[in-house]
PDB file of C-alpha atoms in Angstrom:
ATOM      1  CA  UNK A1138     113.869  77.434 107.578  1.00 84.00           C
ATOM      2  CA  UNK A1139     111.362  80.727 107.877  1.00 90.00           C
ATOM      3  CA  UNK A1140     110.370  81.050 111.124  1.00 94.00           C
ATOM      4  CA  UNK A1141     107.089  83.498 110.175  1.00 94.00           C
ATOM      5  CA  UNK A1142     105.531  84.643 107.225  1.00 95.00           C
ATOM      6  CA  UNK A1143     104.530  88.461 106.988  1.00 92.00           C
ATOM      7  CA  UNK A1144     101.749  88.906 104.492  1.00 90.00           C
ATOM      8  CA  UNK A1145     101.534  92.742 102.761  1.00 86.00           C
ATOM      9  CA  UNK A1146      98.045  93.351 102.266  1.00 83.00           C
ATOM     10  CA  UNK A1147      98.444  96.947 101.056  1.00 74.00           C
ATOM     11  CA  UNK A1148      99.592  96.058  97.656  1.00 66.00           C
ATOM     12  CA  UNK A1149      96.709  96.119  94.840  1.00 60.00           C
ATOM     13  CA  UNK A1150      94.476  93.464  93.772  1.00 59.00           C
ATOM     14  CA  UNK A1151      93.874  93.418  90.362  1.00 57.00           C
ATOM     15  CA  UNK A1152      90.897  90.803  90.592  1.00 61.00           C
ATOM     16  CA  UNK A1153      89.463  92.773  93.848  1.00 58.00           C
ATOM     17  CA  UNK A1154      89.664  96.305  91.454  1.00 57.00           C
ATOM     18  CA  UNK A1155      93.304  97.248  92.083  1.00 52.00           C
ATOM     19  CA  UNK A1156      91.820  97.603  95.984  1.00 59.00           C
ATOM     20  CA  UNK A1157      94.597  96.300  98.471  1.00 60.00           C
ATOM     21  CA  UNK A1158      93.253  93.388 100.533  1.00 64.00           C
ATOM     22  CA  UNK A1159      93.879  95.457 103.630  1.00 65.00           C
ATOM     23  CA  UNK A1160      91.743  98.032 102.709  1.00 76.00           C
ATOM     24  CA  UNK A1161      88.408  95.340 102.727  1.00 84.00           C
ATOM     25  CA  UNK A1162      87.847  93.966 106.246  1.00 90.00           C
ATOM     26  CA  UNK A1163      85.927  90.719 104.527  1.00 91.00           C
ATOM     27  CA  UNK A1164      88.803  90.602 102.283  1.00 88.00           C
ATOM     28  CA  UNK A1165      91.179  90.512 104.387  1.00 90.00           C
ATOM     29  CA  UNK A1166      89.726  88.530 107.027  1.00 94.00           C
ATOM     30  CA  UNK A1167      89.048  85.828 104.144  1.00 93.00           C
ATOM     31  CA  UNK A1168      92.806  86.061 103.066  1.00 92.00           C
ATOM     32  CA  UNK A1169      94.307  85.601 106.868  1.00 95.00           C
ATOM     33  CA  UNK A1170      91.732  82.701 107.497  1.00 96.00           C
ATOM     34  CA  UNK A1171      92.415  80.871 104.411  1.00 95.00           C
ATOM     35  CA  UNK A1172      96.851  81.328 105.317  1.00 95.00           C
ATOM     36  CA  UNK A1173      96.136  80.179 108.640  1.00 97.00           C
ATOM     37  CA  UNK A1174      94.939  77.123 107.327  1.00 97.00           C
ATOM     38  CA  UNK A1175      98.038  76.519 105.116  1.00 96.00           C
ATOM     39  CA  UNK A1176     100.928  78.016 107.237  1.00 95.00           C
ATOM     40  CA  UNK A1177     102.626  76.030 109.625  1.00 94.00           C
ATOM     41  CA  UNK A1178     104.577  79.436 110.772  1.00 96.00           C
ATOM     42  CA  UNK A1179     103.240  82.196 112.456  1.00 97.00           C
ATOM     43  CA  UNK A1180     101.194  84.719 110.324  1.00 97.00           C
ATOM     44  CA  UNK A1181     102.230  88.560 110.512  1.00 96.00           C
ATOM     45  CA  UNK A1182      99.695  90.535 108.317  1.00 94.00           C
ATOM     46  CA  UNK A1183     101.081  93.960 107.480  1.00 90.00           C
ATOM     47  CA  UNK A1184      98.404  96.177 107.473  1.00 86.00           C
ATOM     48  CA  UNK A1185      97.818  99.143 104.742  1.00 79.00           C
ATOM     49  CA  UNK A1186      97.452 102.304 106.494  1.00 75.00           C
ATOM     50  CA  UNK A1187      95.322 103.855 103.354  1.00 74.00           C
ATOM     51  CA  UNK A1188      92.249 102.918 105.616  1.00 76.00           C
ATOM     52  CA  UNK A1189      88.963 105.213 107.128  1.00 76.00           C
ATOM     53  CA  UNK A1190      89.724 102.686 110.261  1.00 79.00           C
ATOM     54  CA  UNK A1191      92.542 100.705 110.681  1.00 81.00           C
ATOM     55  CA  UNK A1192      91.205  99.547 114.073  1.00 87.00           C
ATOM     56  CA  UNK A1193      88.776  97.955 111.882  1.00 89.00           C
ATOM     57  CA  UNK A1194      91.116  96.276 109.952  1.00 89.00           C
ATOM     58  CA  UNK A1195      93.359  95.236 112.991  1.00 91.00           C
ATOM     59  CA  UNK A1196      89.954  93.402 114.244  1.00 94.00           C
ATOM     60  CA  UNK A1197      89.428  91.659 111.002  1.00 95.00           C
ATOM     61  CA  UNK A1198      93.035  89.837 110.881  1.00 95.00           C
ATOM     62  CA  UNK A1199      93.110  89.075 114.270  1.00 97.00           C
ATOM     63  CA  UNK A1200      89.358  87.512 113.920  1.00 98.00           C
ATOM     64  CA  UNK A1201      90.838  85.386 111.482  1.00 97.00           C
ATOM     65  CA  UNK A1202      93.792  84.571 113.324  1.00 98.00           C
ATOM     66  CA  UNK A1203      96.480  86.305 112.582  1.00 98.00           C
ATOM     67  CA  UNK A1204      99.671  86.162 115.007  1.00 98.00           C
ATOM     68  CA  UNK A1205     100.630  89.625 114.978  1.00 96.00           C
ATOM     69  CA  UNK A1206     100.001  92.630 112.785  1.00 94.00           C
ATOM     70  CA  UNK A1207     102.880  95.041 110.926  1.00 91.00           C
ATOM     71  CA  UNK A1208     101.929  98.486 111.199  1.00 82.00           C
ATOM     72  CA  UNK A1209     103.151 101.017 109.274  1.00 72.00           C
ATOM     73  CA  UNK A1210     104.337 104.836 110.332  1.00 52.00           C
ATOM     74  CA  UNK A1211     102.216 106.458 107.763  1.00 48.00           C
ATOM     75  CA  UNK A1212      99.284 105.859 110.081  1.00 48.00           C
ATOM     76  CA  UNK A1213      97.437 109.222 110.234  1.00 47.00           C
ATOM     77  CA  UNK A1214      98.040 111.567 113.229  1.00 53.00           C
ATOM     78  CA  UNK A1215      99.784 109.367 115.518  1.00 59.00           C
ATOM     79  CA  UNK A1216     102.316 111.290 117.341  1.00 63.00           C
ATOM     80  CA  UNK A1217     103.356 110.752 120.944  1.00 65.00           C
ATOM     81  CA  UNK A1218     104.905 112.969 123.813  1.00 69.00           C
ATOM     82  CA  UNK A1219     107.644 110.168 124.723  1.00 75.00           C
ATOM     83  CA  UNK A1220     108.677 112.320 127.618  1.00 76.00           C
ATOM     84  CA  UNK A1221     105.191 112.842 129.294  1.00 71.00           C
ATOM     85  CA  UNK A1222     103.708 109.441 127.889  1.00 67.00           C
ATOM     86  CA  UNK A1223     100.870 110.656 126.629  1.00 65.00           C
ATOM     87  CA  UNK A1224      99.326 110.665 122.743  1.00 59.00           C
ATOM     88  CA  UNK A1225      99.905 114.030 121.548  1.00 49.00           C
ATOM     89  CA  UNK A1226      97.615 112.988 118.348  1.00 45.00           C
ATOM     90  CA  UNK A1227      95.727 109.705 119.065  1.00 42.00           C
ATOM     91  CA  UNK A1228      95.210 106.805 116.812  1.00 52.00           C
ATOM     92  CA  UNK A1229      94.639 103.372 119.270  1.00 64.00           C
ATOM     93  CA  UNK A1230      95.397 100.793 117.011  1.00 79.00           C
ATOM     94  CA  UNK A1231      96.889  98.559 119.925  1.00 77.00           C
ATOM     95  CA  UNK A1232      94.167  99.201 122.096  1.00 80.00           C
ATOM     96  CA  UNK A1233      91.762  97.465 119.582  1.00 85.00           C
ATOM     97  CA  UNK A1234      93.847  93.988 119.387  1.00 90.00           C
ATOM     98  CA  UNK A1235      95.518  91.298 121.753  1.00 93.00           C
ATOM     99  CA  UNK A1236      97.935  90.179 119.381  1.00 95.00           C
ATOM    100  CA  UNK A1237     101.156  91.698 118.975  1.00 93.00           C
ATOM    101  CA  UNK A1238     102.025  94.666 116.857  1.00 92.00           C
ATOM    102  CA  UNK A1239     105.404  95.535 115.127  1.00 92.00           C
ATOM    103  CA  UNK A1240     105.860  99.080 114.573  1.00 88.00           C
ATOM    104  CA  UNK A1241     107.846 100.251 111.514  1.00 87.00           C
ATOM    105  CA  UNK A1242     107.912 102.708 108.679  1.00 82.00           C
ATOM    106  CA  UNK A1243     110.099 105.802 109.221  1.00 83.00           C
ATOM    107  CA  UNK A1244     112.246 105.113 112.038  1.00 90.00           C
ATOM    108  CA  UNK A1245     115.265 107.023 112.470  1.00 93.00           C
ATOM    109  CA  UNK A1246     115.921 107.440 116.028  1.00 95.00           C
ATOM    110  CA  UNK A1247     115.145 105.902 119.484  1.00 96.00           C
ATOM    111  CA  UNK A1248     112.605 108.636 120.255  1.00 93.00           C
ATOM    112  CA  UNK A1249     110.653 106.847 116.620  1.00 90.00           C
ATOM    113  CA  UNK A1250     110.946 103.856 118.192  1.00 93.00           C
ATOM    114  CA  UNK A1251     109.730 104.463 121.594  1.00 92.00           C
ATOM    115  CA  UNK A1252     106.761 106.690 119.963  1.00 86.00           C
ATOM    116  CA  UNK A1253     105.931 102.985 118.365  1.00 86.00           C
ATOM    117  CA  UNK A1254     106.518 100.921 121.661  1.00 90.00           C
ATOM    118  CA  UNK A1255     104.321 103.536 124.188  1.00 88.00           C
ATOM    119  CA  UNK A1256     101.630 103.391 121.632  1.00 83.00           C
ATOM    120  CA  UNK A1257     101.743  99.552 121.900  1.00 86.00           C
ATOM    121  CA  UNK A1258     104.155  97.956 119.558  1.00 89.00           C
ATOM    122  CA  UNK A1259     105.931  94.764 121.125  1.00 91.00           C
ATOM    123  CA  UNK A1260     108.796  94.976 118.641  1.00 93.00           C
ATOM    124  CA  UNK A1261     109.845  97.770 115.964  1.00 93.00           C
ATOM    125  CA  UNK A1262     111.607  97.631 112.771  1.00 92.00           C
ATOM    126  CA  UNK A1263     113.978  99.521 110.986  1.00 94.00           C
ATOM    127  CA  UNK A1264     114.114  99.000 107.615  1.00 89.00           C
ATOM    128  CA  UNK A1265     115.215 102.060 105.000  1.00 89.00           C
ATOM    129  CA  UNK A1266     117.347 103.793 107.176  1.00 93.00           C
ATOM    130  CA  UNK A1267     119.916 101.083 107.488  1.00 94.00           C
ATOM    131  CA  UNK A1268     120.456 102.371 103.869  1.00 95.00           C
ATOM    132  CA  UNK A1269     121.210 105.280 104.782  1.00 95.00           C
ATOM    133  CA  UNK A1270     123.536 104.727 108.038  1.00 96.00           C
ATOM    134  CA  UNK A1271     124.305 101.257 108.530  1.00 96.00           C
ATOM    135  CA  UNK A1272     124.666 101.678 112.228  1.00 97.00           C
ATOM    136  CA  UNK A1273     120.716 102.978 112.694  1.00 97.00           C
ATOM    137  CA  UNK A1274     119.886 100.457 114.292  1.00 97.00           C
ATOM    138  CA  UNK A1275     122.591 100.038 116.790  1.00 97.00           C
ATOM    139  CA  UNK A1276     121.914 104.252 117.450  1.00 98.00           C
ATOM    140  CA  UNK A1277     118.232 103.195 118.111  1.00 97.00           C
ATOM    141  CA  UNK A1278     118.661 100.357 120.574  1.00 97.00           C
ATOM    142  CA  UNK A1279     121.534 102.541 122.619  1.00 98.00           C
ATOM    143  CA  UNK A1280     118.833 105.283 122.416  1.00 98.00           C
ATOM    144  CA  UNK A1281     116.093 103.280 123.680  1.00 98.00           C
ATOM    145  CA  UNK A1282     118.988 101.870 126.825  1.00 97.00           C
ATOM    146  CA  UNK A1283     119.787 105.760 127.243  1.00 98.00           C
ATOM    147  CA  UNK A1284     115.600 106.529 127.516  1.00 97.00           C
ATOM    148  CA  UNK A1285     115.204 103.527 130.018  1.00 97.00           C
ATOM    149  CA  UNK A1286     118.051 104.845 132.391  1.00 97.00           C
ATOM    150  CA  UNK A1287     117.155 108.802 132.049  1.00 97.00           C
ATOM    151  CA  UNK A1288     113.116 107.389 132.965  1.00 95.00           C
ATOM    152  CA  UNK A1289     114.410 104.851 135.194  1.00 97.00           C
ATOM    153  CA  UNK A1290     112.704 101.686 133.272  1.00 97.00           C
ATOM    154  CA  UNK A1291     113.624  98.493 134.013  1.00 96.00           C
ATOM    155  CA  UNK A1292     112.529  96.679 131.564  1.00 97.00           C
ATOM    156  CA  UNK A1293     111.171  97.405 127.953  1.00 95.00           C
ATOM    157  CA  UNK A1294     107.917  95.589 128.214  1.00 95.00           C
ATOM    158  CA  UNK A1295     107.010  98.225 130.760  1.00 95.00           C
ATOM    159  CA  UNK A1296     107.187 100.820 128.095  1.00 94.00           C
ATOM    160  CA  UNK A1297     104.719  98.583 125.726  1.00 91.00           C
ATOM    161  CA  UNK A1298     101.715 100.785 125.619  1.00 87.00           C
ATOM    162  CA  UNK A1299     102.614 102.988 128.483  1.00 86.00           C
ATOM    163  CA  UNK A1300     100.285 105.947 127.222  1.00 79.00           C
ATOM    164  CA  UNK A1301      97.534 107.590 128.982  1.00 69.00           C
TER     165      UNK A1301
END
């Protein structure tokens, strides 16, 4: 059984132009609205970052009631100090929504993942790199336990959008 369904709104539309739904707010608000009415799982909508304002876009799915959004690393200018918790470059996606946010796209290492989790994500996901060294995501989570005992964190949800 599939236990949620992640929707990938940054592929093109040929009827919309070859536009990606994510890149419309009205267009994707009308595609998460009409899911939700189908689904019986969960909705993830992963979000294009080839946006002006992916805030923007972030508002529209969750309007239209998406369960959590899939944002991608290619996001432009978000960087984080992990060791100072503090945006080096901001981009406050997570401020913008209540729902959760998965953070993926380009991560390596721990310090990837954590840059995801301080800027808000509630989960990450590593997806290419696996490819590359099947134990990347083992290295990541011993990473993120090695972070947590250098910063003395007790527990991970503490870290979820621990940024100034």
């Amino acid at each position: 059984a599939v236990s949620m369904l992640e929707i990938n709104v940054s592929c093109p539309n040929v009827k919309e132009g070859a536009i990606a739904f994510g890149q419309k707010a009205d267009a994707l608000y009308n595609i998460t609205s009409e899911l939700k009415k189908h689904a019986k799982q969960p909705i993830i909508m992963k979000l294009s970052p080839n946006v002006t304002d992916i805030t923007e876009m972030a508002k529209a799915a969750e309007a239209a009631g998406a369960d959590a959004l899939s944002l991608i690393n290619t996001i432009t200018g978000m960087k984080i100090d992990i060791h100072r918790r503090k945006f080096a470059i901001a981009n406050k996606v997570a401020q913008a929504v209540k729902i959760p946010i998965i953070g993926m796209g380009g991560i390596a290492t721990a310090e990837d993942a954590i840059e995801f989790i301080l800027a808000g994500a509630s989960a990450v996901s590593v997806g290419a790199m696996n490819f590359v060294d099947p134990y990347t995501t083992v290295k990541v989570v011993e990473g993120i336990e090695d972070y947590m005992r250098t910063y003395h964190v007790e527990n991970l949800t503490d870290l979820i959008g621990a940024v100034e």
